[in-house]
């Protein structure tokens, strides 16, 4: 049986063709842990994971070290190995004994693009439960209330009537503004030996709600930064994708503790470098566009089959309505409009 837990970025780089062939099979992808239904603390760094969601934003391309030389620190500085830098966020080396030669002529730079992918918005409760059972993962918090029952798809009428408005009659937009949360004050040792506290612009961090940017605020979603290495132009905004890649949750990726003078630059830096414990990175090795999001449907029926089903339903409703075909079509549309939960 194929053991996907032993795959590493280096193994995939050496066996890209055979690995891609395995990942094209639905039964193989189903054995990969689904991040939508798994607790992040149960997954190790650089392990193979899967995430299903919608592309909400696409960042500018970034440059990275695709191949670099690792040398011995001190002594003759001899070459130890040429390391592949793909599918990783940090350089692979022993900091005590090794160093990276950034001026080596054999170094190669590459380009990759990050996509901000959120879990599928408005996912029905029955679909969430079905996806959990099929994946065998943990409990997915999105779309489930405190007692564990699925949230209602439709909002109660009281929520619409109790909408807050300001004095000018407009709707408050506090949920969509960019809130800055004061960070814990950092203490630095002063010249007199005492501790001084630094406040100001550098003591602000973006809130988790703003970083996650859930389309439906009362139904929070999960999010990932997916990094693409190939077919950069094929992915489009609002596309539904199924991503398989290597998980990256190194704490060094957190930009909330970085220091900057300008508040706008700091906010942009924190938005593009969120804490990996909140928004993990996935270095994609396989991306499939989803034609539908129903976990119970394995393959879509052909247009010929669906047209035959539609004719049978139309004939049945027409007979029930004494031969009125137009009324049968109206009745069919009415029946579809009343389906809001399964």
Coordinates of C-alpha atoms in Angstrom, one line a residue:
X1 CA 0.0 0.0 0.0
X2 CA 1.2 3.5 -0.8
X3 CA 2.6 5.3 2.2
X4 CA 2.1 9.0 1.8
X5 CA 3.3 9.8 5.3
X6 CA 6.9 9.2 4.2
X7 CA 6.7 11.8 1.4
X8 CA 9.0 14.8 1.8
X9 CA 9.6 17.8 -0.4
X10 CA 12.9 16.3 -1.6
X11 CA 11.2 12.9 -2.4
X12 CA 8.6 14.7 -4.4
X13 CA 11.1 16.7 -6.4
X14 CA 13.0 13.5 -7.3
X15 CA 9.8 11.6 -8.2
X16 CA 7.5 14.3 -9.4
X17 CA 6.0 12.4 -12.3
X18 CA 5.1 9.2 -10.4
X19 CA 3.8 11.2 -7.4
X20 CA 1.6 13.3 -9.6
X21 CA 0.2 10.1 -11.2
X22 CA -0.7 8.8 -7.7
X23 CA -2.3 12.0 -6.6
X24 CA -4.6 12.0 -9.7
X25 CA -6.5 9.1 -8.2
X26 CA -9.4 9.9 -6.0
X27 CA -8.9 6.9 -3.7
X28 CA -5.3 8.1 -3.0
X29 CA -6.3 11.7 -2.3
X30 CA -9.0 10.4 0.1
X31 CA -6.3 9.0 2.4
X32 CA -4.6 12.4 2.9
X33 CA -5.6 14.3 6.1
X34 CA -8.2 16.9 5.2
X35 CA -7.2 20.2 7.0
X36 CA -10.8 21.3 6.9
X37 CA -11.7 18.6 9.4
X38 CA -8.4 18.2 11.3
X39 CA -7.0 20.0 14.3
X40 CA -3.8 21.9 13.2
X41 CA -1.9 20.8 16.4
X42 CA -2.3 17.2 15.4
X43 CA -0.4 17.7 12.1
X44 CA 3.4 17.8 11.8
X45 CA 5.3 20.4 9.8
X46 CA 6.2 19.3 6.2
X47 CA 3.6 16.5 6.2
X48 CA 1.2 16.0 3.3
X49 CA -2.2 17.6 3.8
X50 CA -5.3 18.4 1.8
X51 CA -7.6 21.5 1.8
X52 CA -10.8 22.2 0.0
X53 CA -11.9 25.8 -0.4
X54 CA -12.4 28.9 -2.5
X55 CA -9.7 31.2 -3.8
X56 CA -10.5 34.5 -2.1
X57 CA -7.4 36.5 -3.0
X58 CA -4.1 36.2 -4.9
X59 CA -0.9 37.9 -3.8
X60 CA 2.0 39.2 -6.0
X61 CA 4.6 36.6 -7.1
X62 CA 7.5 36.1 -4.7
X63 CA 11.1 35.2 -5.4
X64 CA 12.7 32.3 -3.5
X65 CA 15.9 30.2 -3.5
X66 CA 15.0 27.2 -5.6
X67 CA 18.5 25.6 -5.2
X68 CA 21.3 26.7 -3.0
X69 CA 24.7 25.5 -1.6
X70 CA 25.1 24.5 2.0
X71 CA 28.7 24.7 3.3
X72 CA 30.5 23.8 6.5
X73 CA 30.7 26.7 8.9
X74 CA 34.3 27.6 9.8
X75 CA 37.4 25.7 8.7
X76 CA 37.8 25.3 5.0
X77 CA 34.1 26.0 4.4
X78 CA 33.7 22.9 2.2
X79 CA 30.6 22.2 0.2
X80 CA 28.4 19.7 2.0
X81 CA 25.4 19.5 -0.4
X82 CA 23.2 21.3 -2.9
X83 CA 19.8 21.7 -1.3
X84 CA 16.5 22.0 -3.1
X85 CA 14.4 24.9 -1.7
X86 CA 11.1 24.1 -3.3
X87 CA 8.0 23.4 -1.2
X88 CA 9.6 24.9 1.9
X89 CA 9.5 28.3 3.6
X90 CA 12.8 28.1 5.5
X91 CA 16.3 27.1 4.5
X92 CA 17.3 23.6 5.4
X93 CA 20.6 23.6 7.4
X94 CA 22.1 23.0 10.8
X95 CA 22.6 26.5 12.1
X96 CA 25.4 25.5 14.5
X97 CA 27.5 23.6 11.9
X98 CA 26.3 24.8 8.5
X99 CA 25.8 28.0 6.5
X100 CA 24.2 28.9 3.2
X101 CA 26.4 30.4 0.5
X102 CA 24.2 33.1 -1.0
X103 CA 26.9 34.1 -3.5
X104 CA 27.4 30.7 -5.0
X105 CA 27.2 30.6 -8.8
X106 CA 25.1 27.4 -8.8
X107 CA 22.3 29.0 -6.8
X108 CA 19.0 29.3 -8.6
X109 CA 16.1 31.5 -7.9
X110 CA 12.5 30.7 -8.7
X111 CA 9.1 32.3 -8.6
X112 CA 6.0 31.2 -6.8
X113 CA 2.6 32.8 -6.1
X114 CA 0.5 32.7 -2.9
X115 CA -3.3 32.3 -2.9
X116 CA -5.5 33.0 0.1
X117 CA -7.9 30.1 0.2
X118 CA -10.8 29.9 2.6
X119 CA -13.1 27.0 3.4
X120 CA -16.2 26.8 1.1
X121 CA -18.5 29.6 2.3
X122 CA -22.1 28.7 3.4
X123 CA -21.4 25.0 3.6
X124 CA -24.5 23.2 4.8
X125 CA -24.4 21.3 8.1
X126 CA -25.2 18.0 6.5
X127 CA -22.4 18.4 4.1
X128 CA -20.0 19.3 6.9
X129 CA -20.9 16.1 8.8
X130 CA -20.7 14.0 5.7
X131 CA -17.2 15.4 4.9
X132 CA -16.0 14.7 8.5
X133 CA -17.2 11.0 8.2
X134 CA -15.6 10.5 4.8
X135 CA -12.3 12.1 5.9
X136 CA -12.2 10.6 9.3
X137 CA -10.8 13.9 10.7
X138 CA -11.7 16.0 13.7
X139 CA -14.6 18.2 14.3
X140 CA -14.9 21.2 12.0
X141 CA -16.0 24.3 13.9
X142 CA -17.3 26.2 10.9
X143 CA -21.0 25.8 10.5
X144 CA -21.5 24.0 13.8
X145 CA -22.9 25.7 16.9
X146 CA -21.8 25.2 20.5
X147 CA -24.0 22.1 21.1
X148 CA -22.8 20.5 17.9
X149 CA -25.9 20.8 15.8
X150 CA -25.6 22.3 12.3
X151 CA -26.5 26.0 12.0
X152 CA -29.6 27.0 10.3
X153 CA -29.0 28.0 6.7
X154 CA -31.5 30.8 6.8
X155 CA -31.3 33.6 9.3
X156 CA -34.2 34.1 11.7
X157 CA -36.4 37.1 10.9
X158 CA -35.4 38.7 14.2
X159 CA -31.8 39.1 13.0
X160 CA -33.0 41.2 10.1
X161 CA -35.3 43.3 12.3
X162 CA -32.6 44.0 14.9
X163 CA -30.0 45.3 12.5
X164 CA -28.0 48.1 14.1
X165 CA -28.0 51.5 12.4
X166 CA -26.1 54.7 13.1
X167 CA -27.7 58.2 13.6
X168 CA -27.5 58.9 9.8
X169 CA -29.5 55.7 9.1
X170 CA -26.7 53.7 7.6
X171 CA -25.6 50.2 8.6
X172 CA -22.7 50.0 10.9
X173 CA -19.6 48.5 9.3
X174 CA -17.6 47.6 12.4
X175 CA -17.4 43.9 11.2
X176 CA -15.5 44.8 8.0
X177 CA -13.1 47.4 9.3
X178 CA -9.4 46.7 9.9
X179 CA -9.2 46.5 13.7
X180 CA -5.9 46.9 15.4
X181 CA -5.5 45.0 18.6
X182 CA -2.8 46.2 21.1
X183 CA -0.1 43.7 21.3
X184 CA 1.7 42.8 24.6
X185 CA 4.1 45.6 25.4
X186 CA 7.7 44.7 24.6
X187 CA 10.3 45.5 27.3
X188 CA 13.7 46.6 26.3
X189 CA 16.6 47.2 28.7
X190 CA 17.4 50.8 29.0
X191 CA 20.8 52.5 29.5
X192 CA 20.2 52.7 33.3
X193 CA 19.6 49.0 33.5
X194 CA 15.9 49.3 34.0
X195 CA 13.2 48.0 31.6
X196 CA 11.4 50.4 29.3
X197 CA 8.2 49.7 27.5
X198 CA 7.9 50.5 23.8
X199 CA 4.4 51.5 22.7
X200 CA 3.0 53.1 19.5
X201 CA 2.7 51.8 16.0
X202 CA 4.8 48.7 16.5
X203 CA 2.6 47.6 19.4
X204 CA -0.4 46.9 17.2
X205 CA -1.4 43.6 15.5
X206 CA -4.3 42.8 13.2
X207 CA -7.1 40.9 14.8
X208 CA -7.8 37.2 13.9
X209 CA -11.2 38.1 12.5
X210 CA -9.7 40.5 10.0
X211 CA -7.0 38.1 9.0
X212 CA -9.4 35.2 8.4
X213 CA -11.8 37.5 6.5
X214 CA -14.8 35.2 6.6
X215 CA -17.4 36.1 4.0
X216 CA -20.2 35.1 6.5
X217 CA -19.1 36.7 9.9
X218 CA -21.3 34.6 12.1
X219 CA -20.1 31.4 10.4
X220 CA -16.3 31.6 10.7
X221 CA -14.2 29.7 8.2
X222 CA -10.7 28.2 8.0
X223 CA -8.1 29.7 5.8
X224 CA -4.7 28.8 4.2
X225 CA -2.0 30.4 2.2
X226 CA -1.5 28.1 -0.7
X227 CA 1.8 28.5 -2.6
X228 CA 1.8 27.6 -6.3
X229 CA 5.0 26.6 -8.2
X230 CA 3.5 25.7 -11.6
X231 CA 0.5 26.7 -13.7
X232 CA 0.3 30.1 -12.0
X233 CA -2.1 31.5 -14.5
X234 CA -4.7 28.7 -14.4
X235 CA -6.1 29.6 -11.0
X236 CA -8.7 32.3 -10.8
X237 CA -10.5 34.2 -8.1
X238 CA -13.6 32.5 -6.5
X239 CA -12.7 29.1 -8.0
X240 CA -13.3 26.1 -5.8
X241 CA -10.2 24.0 -5.5
X242 CA -9.0 20.8 -3.8
X243 CA -5.3 21.3 -2.9
X244 CA -2.7 18.7 -1.8
X245 CA 0.6 20.0 -0.6
X246 CA 3.2 20.1 2.2
X247 CA 2.1 21.8 5.4
X248 CA 4.3 24.7 6.7
X249 CA 3.7 26.0 10.3
X250 CA 7.1 27.3 11.2
X251 CA 6.7 30.0 13.9
X252 CA 9.3 32.1 12.1
X253 CA 6.7 32.9 9.4
X254 CA 4.7 35.0 11.9
X255 CA 4.9 38.7 10.9
X256 CA 2.9 40.1 13.8
X257 CA 6.1 40.7 15.9
X258 CA 8.1 42.4 13.1
X259 CA 8.9 46.1 13.7
X260 CA 8.0 48.8 11.2
X261 CA 7.6 52.6 11.5
X262 CA 4.7 53.1 9.1
X263 CA 1.3 51.8 10.3
X264 CA 0.1 51.1 6.8
X265 CA 3.2 49.1 5.9
X266 CA 2.9 47.2 9.2
X267 CA -0.7 46.3 8.5
X268 CA 0.1 45.1 5.0
X269 CA 3.0 43.1 6.2
X270 CA 1.0 41.4 8.9
X271 CA -1.8 40.7 6.4
X272 CA 0.6 38.9 4.0
X273 CA 2.5 37.2 6.9
X274 CA -0.2 36.0 9.3
X275 CA 0.6 33.6 12.2
X276 CA 0.9 30.1 10.8
X277 CA -1.0 28.8 13.8
X278 CA -4.0 30.7 12.6
X279 CA -3.4 30.6 8.8
X280 CA -1.1 27.7 7.9
X281 CA 0.9 27.6 4.6
X282 CA 0.4 24.8 2.1
X283 CA 3.0 24.3 -0.6
X284 CA 0.9 22.9 -3.4
X285 CA 2.0 19.9 -5.4
X286 CA -1.5 19.1 -6.9
X287 CA -4.5 21.4 -7.4
X288 CA -7.8 20.2 -8.8
X289 CA -10.7 22.5 -9.6
X290 CA -14.0 21.3 -8.1
X291 CA -17.0 21.0 -10.4
X292 CA -19.3 20.7 -7.3
X293 CA -19.0 20.6 -3.5
X294 CA -21.5 17.8 -2.7
X295 CA -19.5 15.1 -0.8
X296 CA -22.1 12.5 -1.7
X297 CA -21.7 12.9 -5.4
X298 CA -18.6 11.2 -6.8
X299 CA -19.1 12.0 -10.5
X300 CA -21.4 14.3 -12.3
X301 CA -23.9 12.7 -14.7
X302 CA -23.5 13.3 -18.4
X303 CA -25.7 16.0 -20.1
X304 CA -27.5 13.2 -21.9
X305 CA -28.5 11.5 -18.6
X306 CA -29.6 14.7 -16.9
X307 CA -31.7 15.7 -19.9
X308 CA -33.5 12.3 -19.8
X309 CA -34.2 12.7 -16.0
X310 CA -35.6 16.2 -16.7
X311 CA -38.0 14.9 -19.4
X312 CA -39.2 12.2 -17.0
X313 CA -39.9 14.7 -14.3
X314 CA -41.6 17.1 -16.7
X315 CA -43.9 14.4 -18.1
X316 CA -44.9 13.2 -14.6
X317 CA -45.7 16.7 -13.4
X318 CA -47.5 17.5 -16.7
X319 CA -49.8 14.5 -16.2
X320 CA -50.5 15.5 -12.6
X321 CA -51.5 19.0 -13.8
X322 CA -53.9 17.7 -16.5
X323 CA -51.5 18.2 -19.5
X324 CA -50.4 21.8 -18.7
X325 CA -46.7 21.7 -19.5
X326 CA -46.0 25.3 -18.6
X327 CA -47.7 24.8 -15.2
X328 CA -45.5 21.8 -14.7
X329 CA -42.3 23.8 -15.3
X330 CA -43.5 26.5 -12.8
X331 CA -44.2 23.8 -10.2
X332 CA -40.8 22.3 -10.7
X333 CA -39.1 25.6 -10.2
X334 CA -41.2 26.2 -7.1
X335 CA -40.2 22.8 -5.7
X336 CA -36.5 23.6 -6.2
X337 CA -36.9 27.0 -4.6
X338 CA -38.2 25.4 -1.4
X339 CA -35.1 23.2 -0.9
X340 CA -32.8 25.0 1.6
X341 CA -31.5 22.1 3.7
X342 CA -31.1 18.3 3.4

